[in-house]
JSON list of C-alpha atoms in Angstrom, two decimals:
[
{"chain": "G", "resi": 19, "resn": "UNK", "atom": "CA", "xyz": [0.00, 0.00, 0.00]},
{"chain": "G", "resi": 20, "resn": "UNK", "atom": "CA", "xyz": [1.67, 3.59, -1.12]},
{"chain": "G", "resi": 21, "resn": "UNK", "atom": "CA", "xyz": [2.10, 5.61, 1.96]},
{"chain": "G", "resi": 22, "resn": "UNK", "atom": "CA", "xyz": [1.56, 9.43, 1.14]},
{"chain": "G", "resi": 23, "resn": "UNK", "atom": "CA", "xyz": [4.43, 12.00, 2.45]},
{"chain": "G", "resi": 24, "resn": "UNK", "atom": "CA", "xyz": [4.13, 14.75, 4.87]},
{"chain": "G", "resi": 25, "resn": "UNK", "atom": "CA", "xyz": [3.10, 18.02, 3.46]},
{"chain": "G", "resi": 26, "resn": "UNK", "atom": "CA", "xyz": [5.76, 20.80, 3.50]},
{"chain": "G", "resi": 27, "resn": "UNK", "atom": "CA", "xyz": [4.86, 22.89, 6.52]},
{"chain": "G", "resi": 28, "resn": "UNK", "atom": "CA", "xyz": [7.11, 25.64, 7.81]},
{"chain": "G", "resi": 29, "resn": "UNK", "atom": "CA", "xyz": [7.84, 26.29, 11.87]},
{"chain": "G", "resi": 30, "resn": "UNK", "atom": "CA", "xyz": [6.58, 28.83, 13.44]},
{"chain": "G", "resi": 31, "resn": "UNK", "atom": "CA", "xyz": [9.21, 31.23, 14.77]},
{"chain": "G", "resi": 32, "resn": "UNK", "atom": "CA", "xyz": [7.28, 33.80, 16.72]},
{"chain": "G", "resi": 33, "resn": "UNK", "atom": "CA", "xyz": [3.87, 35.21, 16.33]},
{"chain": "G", "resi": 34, "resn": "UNK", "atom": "CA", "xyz": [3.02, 38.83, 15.54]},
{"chain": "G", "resi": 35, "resn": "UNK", "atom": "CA", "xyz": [0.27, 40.00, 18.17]},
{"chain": "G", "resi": 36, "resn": "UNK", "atom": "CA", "xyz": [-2.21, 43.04, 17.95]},
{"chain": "G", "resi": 37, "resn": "UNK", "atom": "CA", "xyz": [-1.77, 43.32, 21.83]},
{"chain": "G", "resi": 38, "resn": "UNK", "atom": "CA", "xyz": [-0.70, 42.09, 24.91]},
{"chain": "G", "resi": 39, "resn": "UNK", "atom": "CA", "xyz": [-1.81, 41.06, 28.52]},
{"chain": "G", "resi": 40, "resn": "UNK", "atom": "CA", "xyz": [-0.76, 42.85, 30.84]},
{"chain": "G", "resi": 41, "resn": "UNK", "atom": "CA", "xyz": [-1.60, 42.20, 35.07]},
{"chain": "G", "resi": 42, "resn": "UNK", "atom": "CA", "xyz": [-4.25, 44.67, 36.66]},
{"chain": "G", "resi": 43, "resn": "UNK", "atom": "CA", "xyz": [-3.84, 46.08, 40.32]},
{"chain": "G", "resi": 44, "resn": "UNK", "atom": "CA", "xyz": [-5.61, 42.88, 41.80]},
{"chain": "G", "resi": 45, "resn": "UNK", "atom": "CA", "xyz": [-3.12, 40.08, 40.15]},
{"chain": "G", "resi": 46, "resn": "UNK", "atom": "CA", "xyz": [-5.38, 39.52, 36.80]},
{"chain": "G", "resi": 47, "resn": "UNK", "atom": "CA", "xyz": [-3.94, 38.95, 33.61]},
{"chain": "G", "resi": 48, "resn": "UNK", "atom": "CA", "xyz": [-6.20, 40.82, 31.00]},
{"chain": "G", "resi": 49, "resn": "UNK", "atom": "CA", "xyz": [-6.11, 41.79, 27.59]},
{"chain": "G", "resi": 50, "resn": "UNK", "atom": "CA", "xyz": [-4.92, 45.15, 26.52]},
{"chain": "G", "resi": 51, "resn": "UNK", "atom": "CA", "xyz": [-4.43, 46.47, 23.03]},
{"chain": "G", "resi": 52, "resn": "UNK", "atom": "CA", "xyz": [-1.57, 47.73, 21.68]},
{"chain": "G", "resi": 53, "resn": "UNK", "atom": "CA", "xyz": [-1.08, 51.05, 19.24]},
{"chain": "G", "resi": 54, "resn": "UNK", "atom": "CA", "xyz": [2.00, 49.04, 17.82]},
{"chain": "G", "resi": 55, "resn": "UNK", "atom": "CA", "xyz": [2.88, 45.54, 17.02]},
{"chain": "G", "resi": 56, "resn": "UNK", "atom": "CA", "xyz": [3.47, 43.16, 20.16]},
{"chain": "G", "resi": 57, "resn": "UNK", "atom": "CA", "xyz": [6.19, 40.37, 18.73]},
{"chain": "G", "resi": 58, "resn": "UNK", "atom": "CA", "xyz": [6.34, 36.84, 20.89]},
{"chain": "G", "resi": 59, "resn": "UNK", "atom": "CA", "xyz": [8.95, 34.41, 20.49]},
{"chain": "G", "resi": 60, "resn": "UNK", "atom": "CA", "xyz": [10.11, 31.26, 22.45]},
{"chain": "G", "resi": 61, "resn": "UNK", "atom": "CA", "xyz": [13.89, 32.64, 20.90]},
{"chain": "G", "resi": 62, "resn": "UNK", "atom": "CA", "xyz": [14.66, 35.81, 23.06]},
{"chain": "G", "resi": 63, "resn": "UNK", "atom": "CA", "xyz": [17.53, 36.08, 20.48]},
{"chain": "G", "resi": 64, "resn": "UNK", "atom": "CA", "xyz": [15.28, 36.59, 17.51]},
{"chain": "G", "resi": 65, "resn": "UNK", "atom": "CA", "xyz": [13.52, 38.92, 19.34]},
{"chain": "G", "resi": 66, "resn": "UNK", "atom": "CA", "xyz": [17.02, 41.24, 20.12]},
{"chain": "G", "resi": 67, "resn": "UNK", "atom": "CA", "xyz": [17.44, 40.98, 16.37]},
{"chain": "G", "resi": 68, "resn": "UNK", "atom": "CA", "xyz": [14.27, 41.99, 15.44]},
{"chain": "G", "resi": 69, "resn": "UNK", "atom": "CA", "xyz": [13.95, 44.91, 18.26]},
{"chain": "G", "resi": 70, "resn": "UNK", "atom": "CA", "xyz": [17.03, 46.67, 16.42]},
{"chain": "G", "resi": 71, "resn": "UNK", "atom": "CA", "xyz": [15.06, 47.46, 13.19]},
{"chain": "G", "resi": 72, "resn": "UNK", "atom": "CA", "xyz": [11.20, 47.75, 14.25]},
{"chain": "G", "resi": 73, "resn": "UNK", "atom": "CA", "xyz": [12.67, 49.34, 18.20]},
{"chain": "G", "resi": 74, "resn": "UNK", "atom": "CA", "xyz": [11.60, 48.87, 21.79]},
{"chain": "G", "resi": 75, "resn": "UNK", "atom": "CA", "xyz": [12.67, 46.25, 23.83]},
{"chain": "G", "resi": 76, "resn": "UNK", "atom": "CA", "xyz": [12.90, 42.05, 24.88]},
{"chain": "G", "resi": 77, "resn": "UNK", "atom": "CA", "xyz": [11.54, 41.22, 28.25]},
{"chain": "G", "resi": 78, "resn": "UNK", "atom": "CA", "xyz": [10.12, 38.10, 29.53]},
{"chain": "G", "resi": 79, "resn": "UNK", "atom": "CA", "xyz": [6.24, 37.76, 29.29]},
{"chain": "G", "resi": 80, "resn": "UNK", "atom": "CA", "xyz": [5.30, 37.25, 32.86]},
{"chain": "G", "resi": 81, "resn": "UNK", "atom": "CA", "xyz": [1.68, 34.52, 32.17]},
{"chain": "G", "resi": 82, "resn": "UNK", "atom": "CA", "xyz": [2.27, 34.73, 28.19]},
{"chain": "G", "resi": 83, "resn": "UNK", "atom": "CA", "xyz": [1.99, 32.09, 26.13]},
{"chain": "G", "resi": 84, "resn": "UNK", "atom": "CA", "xyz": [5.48, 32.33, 24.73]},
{"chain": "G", "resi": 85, "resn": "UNK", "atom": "CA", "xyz": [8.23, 33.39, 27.29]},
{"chain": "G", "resi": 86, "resn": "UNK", "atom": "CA", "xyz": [9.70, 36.55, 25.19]},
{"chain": "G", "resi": 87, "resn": "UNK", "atom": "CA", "xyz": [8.13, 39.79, 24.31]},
{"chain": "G", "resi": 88, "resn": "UNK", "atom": "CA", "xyz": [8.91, 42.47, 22.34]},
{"chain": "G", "resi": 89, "resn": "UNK", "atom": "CA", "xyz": [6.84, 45.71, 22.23]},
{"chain": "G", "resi": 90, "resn": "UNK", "atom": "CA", "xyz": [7.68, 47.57, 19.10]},
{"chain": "G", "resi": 91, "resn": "UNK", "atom": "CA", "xyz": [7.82, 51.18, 17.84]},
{"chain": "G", "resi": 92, "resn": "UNK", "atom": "CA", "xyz": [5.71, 50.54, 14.68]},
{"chain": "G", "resi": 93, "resn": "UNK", "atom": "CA", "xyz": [2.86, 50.19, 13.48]},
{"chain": "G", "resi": 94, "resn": "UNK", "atom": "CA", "xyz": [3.96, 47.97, 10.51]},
{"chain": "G", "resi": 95, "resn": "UNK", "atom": "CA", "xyz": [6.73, 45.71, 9.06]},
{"chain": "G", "resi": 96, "resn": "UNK", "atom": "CA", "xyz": [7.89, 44.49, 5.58]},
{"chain": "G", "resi": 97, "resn": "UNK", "atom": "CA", "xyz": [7.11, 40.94, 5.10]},
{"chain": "G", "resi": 98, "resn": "UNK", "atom": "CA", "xyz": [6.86, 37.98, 2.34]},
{"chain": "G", "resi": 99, "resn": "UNK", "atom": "CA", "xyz": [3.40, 35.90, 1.99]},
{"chain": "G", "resi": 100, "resn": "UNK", "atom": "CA", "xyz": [2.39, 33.15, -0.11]},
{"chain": "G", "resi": 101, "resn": "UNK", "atom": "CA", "xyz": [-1.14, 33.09, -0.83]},
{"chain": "G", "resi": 102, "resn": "UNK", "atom": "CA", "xyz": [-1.25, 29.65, 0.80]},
{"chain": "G", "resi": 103, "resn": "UNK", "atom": "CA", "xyz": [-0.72, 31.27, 4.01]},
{"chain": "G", "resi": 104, "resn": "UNK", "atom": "CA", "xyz": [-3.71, 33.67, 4.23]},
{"chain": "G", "resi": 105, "resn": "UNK", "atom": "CA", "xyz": [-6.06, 31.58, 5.94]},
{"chain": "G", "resi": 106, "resn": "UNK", "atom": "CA", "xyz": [-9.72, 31.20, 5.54]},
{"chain": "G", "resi": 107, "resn": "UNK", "atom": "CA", "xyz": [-11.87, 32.89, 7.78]},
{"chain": "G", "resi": 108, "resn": "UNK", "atom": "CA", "xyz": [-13.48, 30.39, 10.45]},
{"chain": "G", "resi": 109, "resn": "UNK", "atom": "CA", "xyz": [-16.06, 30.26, 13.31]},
{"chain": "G", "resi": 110, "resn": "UNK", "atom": "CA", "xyz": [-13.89, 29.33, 16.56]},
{"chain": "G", "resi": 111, "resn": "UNK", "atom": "CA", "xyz": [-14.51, 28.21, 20.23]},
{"chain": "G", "resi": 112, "resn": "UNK", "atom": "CA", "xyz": [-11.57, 27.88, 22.76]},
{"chain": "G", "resi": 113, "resn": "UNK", "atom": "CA", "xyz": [-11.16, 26.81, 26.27]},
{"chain": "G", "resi": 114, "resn": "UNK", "atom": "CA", "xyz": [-8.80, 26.04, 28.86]},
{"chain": "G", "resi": 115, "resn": "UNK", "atom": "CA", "xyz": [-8.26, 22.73, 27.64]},
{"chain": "G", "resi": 116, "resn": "UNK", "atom": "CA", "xyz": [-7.96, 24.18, 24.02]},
{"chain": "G", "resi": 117, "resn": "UNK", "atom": "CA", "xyz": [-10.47, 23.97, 20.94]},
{"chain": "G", "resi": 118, "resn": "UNK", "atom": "CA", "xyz": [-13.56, 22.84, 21.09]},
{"chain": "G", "resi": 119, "resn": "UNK", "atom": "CA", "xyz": [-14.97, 23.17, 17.63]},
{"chain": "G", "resi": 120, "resn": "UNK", "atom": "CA", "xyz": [-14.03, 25.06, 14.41]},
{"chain": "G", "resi": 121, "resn": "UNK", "atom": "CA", "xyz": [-16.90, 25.90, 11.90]},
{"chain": "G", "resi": 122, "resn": "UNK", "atom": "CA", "xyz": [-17.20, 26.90, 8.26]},
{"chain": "G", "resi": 123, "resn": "UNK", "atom": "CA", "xyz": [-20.69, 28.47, 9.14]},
{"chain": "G", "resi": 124, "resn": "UNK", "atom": "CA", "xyz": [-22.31, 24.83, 7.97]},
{"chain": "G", "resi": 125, "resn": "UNK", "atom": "CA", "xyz": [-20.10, 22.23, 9.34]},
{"chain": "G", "resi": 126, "resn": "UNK", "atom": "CA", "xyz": [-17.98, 21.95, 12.20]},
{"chain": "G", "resi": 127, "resn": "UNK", "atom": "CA", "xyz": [-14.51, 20.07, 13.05]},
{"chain": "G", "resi": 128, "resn": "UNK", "atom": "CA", "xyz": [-15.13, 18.68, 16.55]},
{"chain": "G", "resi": 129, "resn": "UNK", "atom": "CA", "xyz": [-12.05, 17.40, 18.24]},
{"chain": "G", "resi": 130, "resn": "UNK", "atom": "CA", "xyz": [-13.19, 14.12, 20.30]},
{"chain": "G", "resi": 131, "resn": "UNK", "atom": "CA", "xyz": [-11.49, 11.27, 21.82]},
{"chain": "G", "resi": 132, "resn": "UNK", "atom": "CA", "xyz": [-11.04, 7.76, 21.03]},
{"chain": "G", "resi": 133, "resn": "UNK", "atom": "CA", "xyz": [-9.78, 4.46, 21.42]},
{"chain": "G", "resi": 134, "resn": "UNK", "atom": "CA", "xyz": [-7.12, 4.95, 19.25]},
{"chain": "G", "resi": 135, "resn": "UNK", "atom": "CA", "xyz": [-6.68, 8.42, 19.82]},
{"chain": "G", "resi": 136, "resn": "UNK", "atom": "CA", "xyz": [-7.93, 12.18, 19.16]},
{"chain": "G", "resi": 137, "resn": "UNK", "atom": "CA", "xyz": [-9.98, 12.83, 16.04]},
{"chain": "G", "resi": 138, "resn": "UNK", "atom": "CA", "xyz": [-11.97, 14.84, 13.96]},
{"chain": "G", "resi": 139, "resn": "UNK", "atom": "CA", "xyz": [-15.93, 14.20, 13.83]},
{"chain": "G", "resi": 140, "resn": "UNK", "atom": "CA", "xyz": [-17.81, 16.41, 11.48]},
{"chain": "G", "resi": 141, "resn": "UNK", "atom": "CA", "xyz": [-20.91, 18.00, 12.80]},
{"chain": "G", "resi": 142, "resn": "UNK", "atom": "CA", "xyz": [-23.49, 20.61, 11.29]},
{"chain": "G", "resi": 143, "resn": "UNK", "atom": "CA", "xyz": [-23.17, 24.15, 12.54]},
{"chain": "G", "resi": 144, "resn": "UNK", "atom": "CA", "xyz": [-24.12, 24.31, 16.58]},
{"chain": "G", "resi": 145, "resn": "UNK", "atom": "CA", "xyz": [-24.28, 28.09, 16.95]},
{"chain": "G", "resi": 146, "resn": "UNK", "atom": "CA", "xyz": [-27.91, 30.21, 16.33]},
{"chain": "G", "resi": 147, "resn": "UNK", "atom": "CA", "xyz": [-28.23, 33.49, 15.24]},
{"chain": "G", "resi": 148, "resn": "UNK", "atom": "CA", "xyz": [-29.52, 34.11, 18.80]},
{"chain": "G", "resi": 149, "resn": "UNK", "atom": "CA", "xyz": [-26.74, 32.21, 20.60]},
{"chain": "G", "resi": 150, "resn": "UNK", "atom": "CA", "xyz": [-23.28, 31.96, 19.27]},
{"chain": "G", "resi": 151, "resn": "UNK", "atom": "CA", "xyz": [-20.47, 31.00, 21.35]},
{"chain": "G", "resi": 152, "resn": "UNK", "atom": "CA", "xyz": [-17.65, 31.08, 18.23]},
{"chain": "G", "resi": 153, "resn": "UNK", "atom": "CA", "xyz": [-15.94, 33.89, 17.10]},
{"chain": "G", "resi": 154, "resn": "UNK", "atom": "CA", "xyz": [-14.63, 34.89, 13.68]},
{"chain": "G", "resi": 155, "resn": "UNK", "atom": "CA", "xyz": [-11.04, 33.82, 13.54]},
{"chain": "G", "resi": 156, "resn": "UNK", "atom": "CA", "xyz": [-8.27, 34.63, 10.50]},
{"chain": "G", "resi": 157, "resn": "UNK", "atom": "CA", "xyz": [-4.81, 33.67, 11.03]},
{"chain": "G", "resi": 158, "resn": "UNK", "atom": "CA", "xyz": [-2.00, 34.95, 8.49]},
{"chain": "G", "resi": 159, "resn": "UNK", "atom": "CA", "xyz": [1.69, 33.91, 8.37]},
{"chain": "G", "resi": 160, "resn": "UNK", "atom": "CA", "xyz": [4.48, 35.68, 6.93]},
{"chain": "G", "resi": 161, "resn": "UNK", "atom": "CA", "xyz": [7.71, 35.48, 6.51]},
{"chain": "G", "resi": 162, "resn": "UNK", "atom": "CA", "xyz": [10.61, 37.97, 8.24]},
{"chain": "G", "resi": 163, "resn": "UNK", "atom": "CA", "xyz": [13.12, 38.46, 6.03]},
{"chain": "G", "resi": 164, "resn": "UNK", "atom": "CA", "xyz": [14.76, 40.58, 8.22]},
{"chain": "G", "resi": 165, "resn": "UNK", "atom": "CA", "xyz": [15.26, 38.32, 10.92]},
{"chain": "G", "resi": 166, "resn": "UNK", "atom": "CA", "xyz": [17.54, 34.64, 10.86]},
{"chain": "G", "resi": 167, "resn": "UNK", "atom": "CA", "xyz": [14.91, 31.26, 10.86]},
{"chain": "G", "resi": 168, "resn": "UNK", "atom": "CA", "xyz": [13.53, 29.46, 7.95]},
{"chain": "G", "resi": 169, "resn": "UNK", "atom": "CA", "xyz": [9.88, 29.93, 8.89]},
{"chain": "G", "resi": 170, "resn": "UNK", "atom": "CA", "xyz": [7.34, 32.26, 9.72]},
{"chain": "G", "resi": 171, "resn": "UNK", "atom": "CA", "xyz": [5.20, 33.95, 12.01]},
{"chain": "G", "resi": 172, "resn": "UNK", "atom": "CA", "xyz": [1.70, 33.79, 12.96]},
{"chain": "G", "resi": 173, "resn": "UNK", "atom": "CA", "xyz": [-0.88, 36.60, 13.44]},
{"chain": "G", "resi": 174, "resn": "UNK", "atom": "CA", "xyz": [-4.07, 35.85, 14.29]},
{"chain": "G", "resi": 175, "resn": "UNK", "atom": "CA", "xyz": [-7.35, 38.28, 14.39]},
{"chain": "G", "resi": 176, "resn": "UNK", "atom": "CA", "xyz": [-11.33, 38.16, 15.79]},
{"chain": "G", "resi": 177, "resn": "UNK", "atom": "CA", "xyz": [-11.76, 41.45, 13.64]},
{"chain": "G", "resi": 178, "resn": "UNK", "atom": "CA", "xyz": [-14.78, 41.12, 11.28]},
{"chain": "G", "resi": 179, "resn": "UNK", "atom": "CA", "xyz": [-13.37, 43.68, 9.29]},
{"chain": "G", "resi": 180, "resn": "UNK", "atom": "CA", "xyz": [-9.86, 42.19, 8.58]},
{"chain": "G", "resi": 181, "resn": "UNK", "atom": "CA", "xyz": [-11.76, 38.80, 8.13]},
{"chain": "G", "resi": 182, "resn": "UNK", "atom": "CA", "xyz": [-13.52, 40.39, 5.41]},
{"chain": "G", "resi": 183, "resn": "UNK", "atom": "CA", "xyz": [-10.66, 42.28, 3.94]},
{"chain": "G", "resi": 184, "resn": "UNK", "atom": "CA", "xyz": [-8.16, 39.20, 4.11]},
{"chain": "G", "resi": 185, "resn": "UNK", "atom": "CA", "xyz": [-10.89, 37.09, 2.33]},
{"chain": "G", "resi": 186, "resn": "UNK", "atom": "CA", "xyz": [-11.05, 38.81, -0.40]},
{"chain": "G", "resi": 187, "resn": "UNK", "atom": "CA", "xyz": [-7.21, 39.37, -0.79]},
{"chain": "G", "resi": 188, "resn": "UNK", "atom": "CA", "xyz": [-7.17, 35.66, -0.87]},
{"chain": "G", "resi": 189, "resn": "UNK", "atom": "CA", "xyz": [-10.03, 35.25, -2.94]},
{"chain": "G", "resi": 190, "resn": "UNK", "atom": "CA", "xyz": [-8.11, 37.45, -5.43]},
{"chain": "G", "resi": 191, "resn": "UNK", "atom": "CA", "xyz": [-4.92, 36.12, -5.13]},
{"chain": "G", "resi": 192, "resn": "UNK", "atom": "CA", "xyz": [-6.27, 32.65, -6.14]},
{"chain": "G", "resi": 193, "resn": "UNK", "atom": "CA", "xyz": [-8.04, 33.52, -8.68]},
{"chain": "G", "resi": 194, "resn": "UNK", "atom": "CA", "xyz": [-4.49, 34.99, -9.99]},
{"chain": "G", "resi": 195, "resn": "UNK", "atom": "CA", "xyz": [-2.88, 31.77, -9.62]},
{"chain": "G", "resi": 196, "resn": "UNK", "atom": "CA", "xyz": [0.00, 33.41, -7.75]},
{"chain": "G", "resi": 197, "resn": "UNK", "atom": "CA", "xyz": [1.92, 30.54, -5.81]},
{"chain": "G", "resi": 198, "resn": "UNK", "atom": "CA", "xyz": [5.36, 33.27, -5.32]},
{"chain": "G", "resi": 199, "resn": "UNK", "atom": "CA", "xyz": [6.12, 34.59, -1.72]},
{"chain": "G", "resi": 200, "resn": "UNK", "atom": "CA", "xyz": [4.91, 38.27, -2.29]},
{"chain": "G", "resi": 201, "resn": "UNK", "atom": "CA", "xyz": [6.23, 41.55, -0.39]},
{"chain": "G", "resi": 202, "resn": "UNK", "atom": "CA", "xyz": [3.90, 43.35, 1.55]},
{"chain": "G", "resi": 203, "resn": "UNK", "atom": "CA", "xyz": [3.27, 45.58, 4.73]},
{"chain": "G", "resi": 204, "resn": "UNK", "atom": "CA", "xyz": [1.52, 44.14, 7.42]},
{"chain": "G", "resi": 205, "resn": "UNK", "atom": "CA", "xyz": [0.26, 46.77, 9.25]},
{"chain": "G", "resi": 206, "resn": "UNK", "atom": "CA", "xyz": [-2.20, 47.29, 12.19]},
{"chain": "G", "resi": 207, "resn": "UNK", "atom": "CA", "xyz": [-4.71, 49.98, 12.06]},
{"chain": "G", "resi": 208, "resn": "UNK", "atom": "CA", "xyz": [-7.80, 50.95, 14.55]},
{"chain": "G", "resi": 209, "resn": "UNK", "atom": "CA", "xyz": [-11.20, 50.92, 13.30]},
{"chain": "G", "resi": 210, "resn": "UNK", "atom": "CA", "xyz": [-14.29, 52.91, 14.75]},
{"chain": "G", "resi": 211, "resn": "UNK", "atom": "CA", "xyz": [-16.67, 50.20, 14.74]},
{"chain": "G", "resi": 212, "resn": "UNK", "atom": "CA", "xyz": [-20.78, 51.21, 14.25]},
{"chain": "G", "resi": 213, "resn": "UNK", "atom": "CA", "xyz": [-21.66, 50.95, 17.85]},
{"chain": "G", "resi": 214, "resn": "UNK", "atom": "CA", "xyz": [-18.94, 53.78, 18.73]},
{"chain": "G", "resi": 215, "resn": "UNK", "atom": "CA", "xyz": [-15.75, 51.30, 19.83]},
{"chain": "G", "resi": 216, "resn": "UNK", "atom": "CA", "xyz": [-12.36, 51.32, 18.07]},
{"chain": "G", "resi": 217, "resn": "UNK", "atom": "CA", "xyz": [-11.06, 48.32, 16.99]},
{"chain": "G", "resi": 218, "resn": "UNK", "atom": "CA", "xyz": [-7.70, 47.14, 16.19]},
{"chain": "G", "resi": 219, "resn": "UNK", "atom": "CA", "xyz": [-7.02, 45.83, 12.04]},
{"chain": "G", "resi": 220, "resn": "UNK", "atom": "CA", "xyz": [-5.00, 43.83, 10.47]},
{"chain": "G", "resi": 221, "resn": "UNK", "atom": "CA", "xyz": [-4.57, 44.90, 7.25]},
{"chain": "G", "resi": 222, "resn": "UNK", "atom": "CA", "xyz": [-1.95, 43.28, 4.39]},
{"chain": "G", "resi": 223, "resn": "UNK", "atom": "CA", "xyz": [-1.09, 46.19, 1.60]},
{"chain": "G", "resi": 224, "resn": "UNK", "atom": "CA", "xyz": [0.92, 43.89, -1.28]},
{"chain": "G", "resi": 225, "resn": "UNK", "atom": "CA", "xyz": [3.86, 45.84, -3.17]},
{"chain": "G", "resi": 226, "resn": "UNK", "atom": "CA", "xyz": [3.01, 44.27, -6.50]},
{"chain": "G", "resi": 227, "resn": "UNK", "atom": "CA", "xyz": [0.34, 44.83, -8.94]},
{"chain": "G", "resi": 228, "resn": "UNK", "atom": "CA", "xyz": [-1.57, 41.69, -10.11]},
{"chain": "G", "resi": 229, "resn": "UNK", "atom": "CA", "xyz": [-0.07, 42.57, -13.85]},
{"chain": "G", "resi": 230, "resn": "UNK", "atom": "CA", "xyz": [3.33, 41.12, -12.31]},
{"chain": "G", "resi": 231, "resn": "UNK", "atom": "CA", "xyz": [2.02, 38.25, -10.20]},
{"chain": "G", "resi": 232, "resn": "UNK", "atom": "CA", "xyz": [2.35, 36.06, -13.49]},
{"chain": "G", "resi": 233, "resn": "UNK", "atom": "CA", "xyz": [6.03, 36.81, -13.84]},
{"chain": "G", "resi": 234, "resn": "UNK", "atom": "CA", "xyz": [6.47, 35.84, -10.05]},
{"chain": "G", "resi": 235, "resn": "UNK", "atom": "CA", "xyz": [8.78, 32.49, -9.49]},
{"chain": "G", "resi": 236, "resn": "UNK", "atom": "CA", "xyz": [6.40, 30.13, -7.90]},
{"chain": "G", "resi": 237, "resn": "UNK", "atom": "CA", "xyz": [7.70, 28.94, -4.81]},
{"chain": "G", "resi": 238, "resn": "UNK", "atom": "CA", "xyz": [5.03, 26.05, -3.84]},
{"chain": "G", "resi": 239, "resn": "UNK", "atom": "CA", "xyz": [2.12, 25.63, -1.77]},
{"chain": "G", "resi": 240, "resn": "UNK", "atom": "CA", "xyz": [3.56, 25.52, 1.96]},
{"chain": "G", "resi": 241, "resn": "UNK", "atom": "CA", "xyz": [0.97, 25.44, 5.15]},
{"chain": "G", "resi": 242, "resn": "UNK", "atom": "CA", "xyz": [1.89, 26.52, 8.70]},
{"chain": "G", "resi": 243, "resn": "UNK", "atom": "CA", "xyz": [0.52, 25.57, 11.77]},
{"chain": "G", "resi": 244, "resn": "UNK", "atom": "CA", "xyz": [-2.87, 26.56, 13.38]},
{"chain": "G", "resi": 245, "resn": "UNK", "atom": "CA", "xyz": [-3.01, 28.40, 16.87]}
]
C-alpha cells in the first residue's frame, strides 16, 4: 500500500500580536491592546534581532503564552506571503483545555477522543443566530526576512473587518494563480466600529500589482501551523 508523504509545513518562529496582557492592580492577567505591534517568540535572540530594526525592547512575558516579548515602535513591518498562508476565515470556540470546535458556518470540526486516539468528527453548525459562542477567527503567516529562521510567524485576528478584507485578498490572489512569496506591509490599524468602539485591524497592503504576479517564481504551496 503507497504511503503518502508529509506536506511541506514551515515552523513557526514567533507570532506577531495586535496586543498584549498585561496584570491589573488585583493580580489579573487581561487583555490590553496595543497602538503598535506586540512580537512573541520562544527565541529571546530573535527577538534582540528583530527589536534593532522595528525598536523597543525584549523582556520576559510574565503569564504569556510564549516566554519573550517584544513591544515595538511601529505600526507595521515588511514581510513575504504566499497566498497559501492567508487563511480562511473560520467560526472558533476555545477553552482552557484548548479547541472545542471550528466551523465553516455549515459544518464543524469537533475534536473528540477515542480508542485509538484524538480525532476529527464532522458536525453541522451548533451556533444560532440568537446564541453563538464562536468567534470569527483569521490567522496569516508571513515570513521575516529581516530576521535569521527558515519559517514564519503567525498573526491571528477576531476582527470582522480584517476577516472580510483578508478574504477577499485571498479570494483574489487565487483567482491569480499566484503561488510566489509576495512583499507586503503588514500593518495594524484601529477601526471605529458602528456601535462607537475602536477596533484594532490587520490589514496586508501587497507591493506588486496583479499585472506582475504572473512573472512571479512560484515557490510552492507551503501550510503553517494553526493556533
Amino acid at each position: 500500500m503507497a504511503r503518502a508523504l508529509p506536506q511541506p509545513r514551515l515552523p513557526e518562529i514567533g507570532r506577531i500580536r495586535l496586543g498584549t496582557r498585561e496584570r491589573t492592580s488585583k493580580g489579573k492577567l487581561v487583555p490590553t491592546a496595543s497602538p503598535t505591534l506586540v512580537m512573541s517568540s520562544p527565541s529571546k535572540g530573535t527577538l534582540v534581532q528583530l527589536a534593532a530594526r522595528v525598536g523597543g525592547s525584549v523582556a520576559a512575558w510574565e503569564g504569556g503564552p510564549e516566554p519573550w516579548r517584544l513591544v515595538s515602535e511601529t505600526a507595521q513591518i515588511a514581510a513575504l506571503l504566499s497566498p497559501s498562508l492567508l487563511g480562511e476565515p473560520r467560526w472558533e470556540l476555545w477553552s482552557a483545555a484548548g479547541l472545542q470546535r471550528r466551523c465553516d458556518g455549515e459544518t464543524c470540526e469537533v475534536p473528540v477522543d477515542a480508542p485509538d486516539g484524538p480525532l476529527i468528527e464532522l458536525r453541522p453548525c451548533m451556533c444560532t443566530a440568537e446564541d453563538a459562542e464562536c468567534r470569527i477567527t483569521t490567522r496569516v503567516a508571513v515570513v521575516l526576512p529581516q530576521v535569521p529562521g527558515i519559517g514564519v510567524w503567525l498573526t491571528t485576528t477576531h476582527s470582522v473587518i480584517a476577516a472580510s478584507e483578508l478574504a477577499g485578498q485571498r479570494a483574489l490572489l487565487g483567482a491569480s494563480g499566484s503561488a510566489s512569496l509576495l512583499p507586503c506591509t503588514l500593518a495594524i490599524e484601529h477601526e471605529r466600529t458602528r456601535r462607537g468602539a475602536t477596533v484594532p485591524v490587520i490589514r496586508l497592503r501587497f507591493h506588486v500589482g496583479l499585472d506582475a504576479l504572473a512573472s512571479n517564481s512560484p515557490a510552492g504551496a507551503l501550510s503553517s501551523g494553526d493556533a
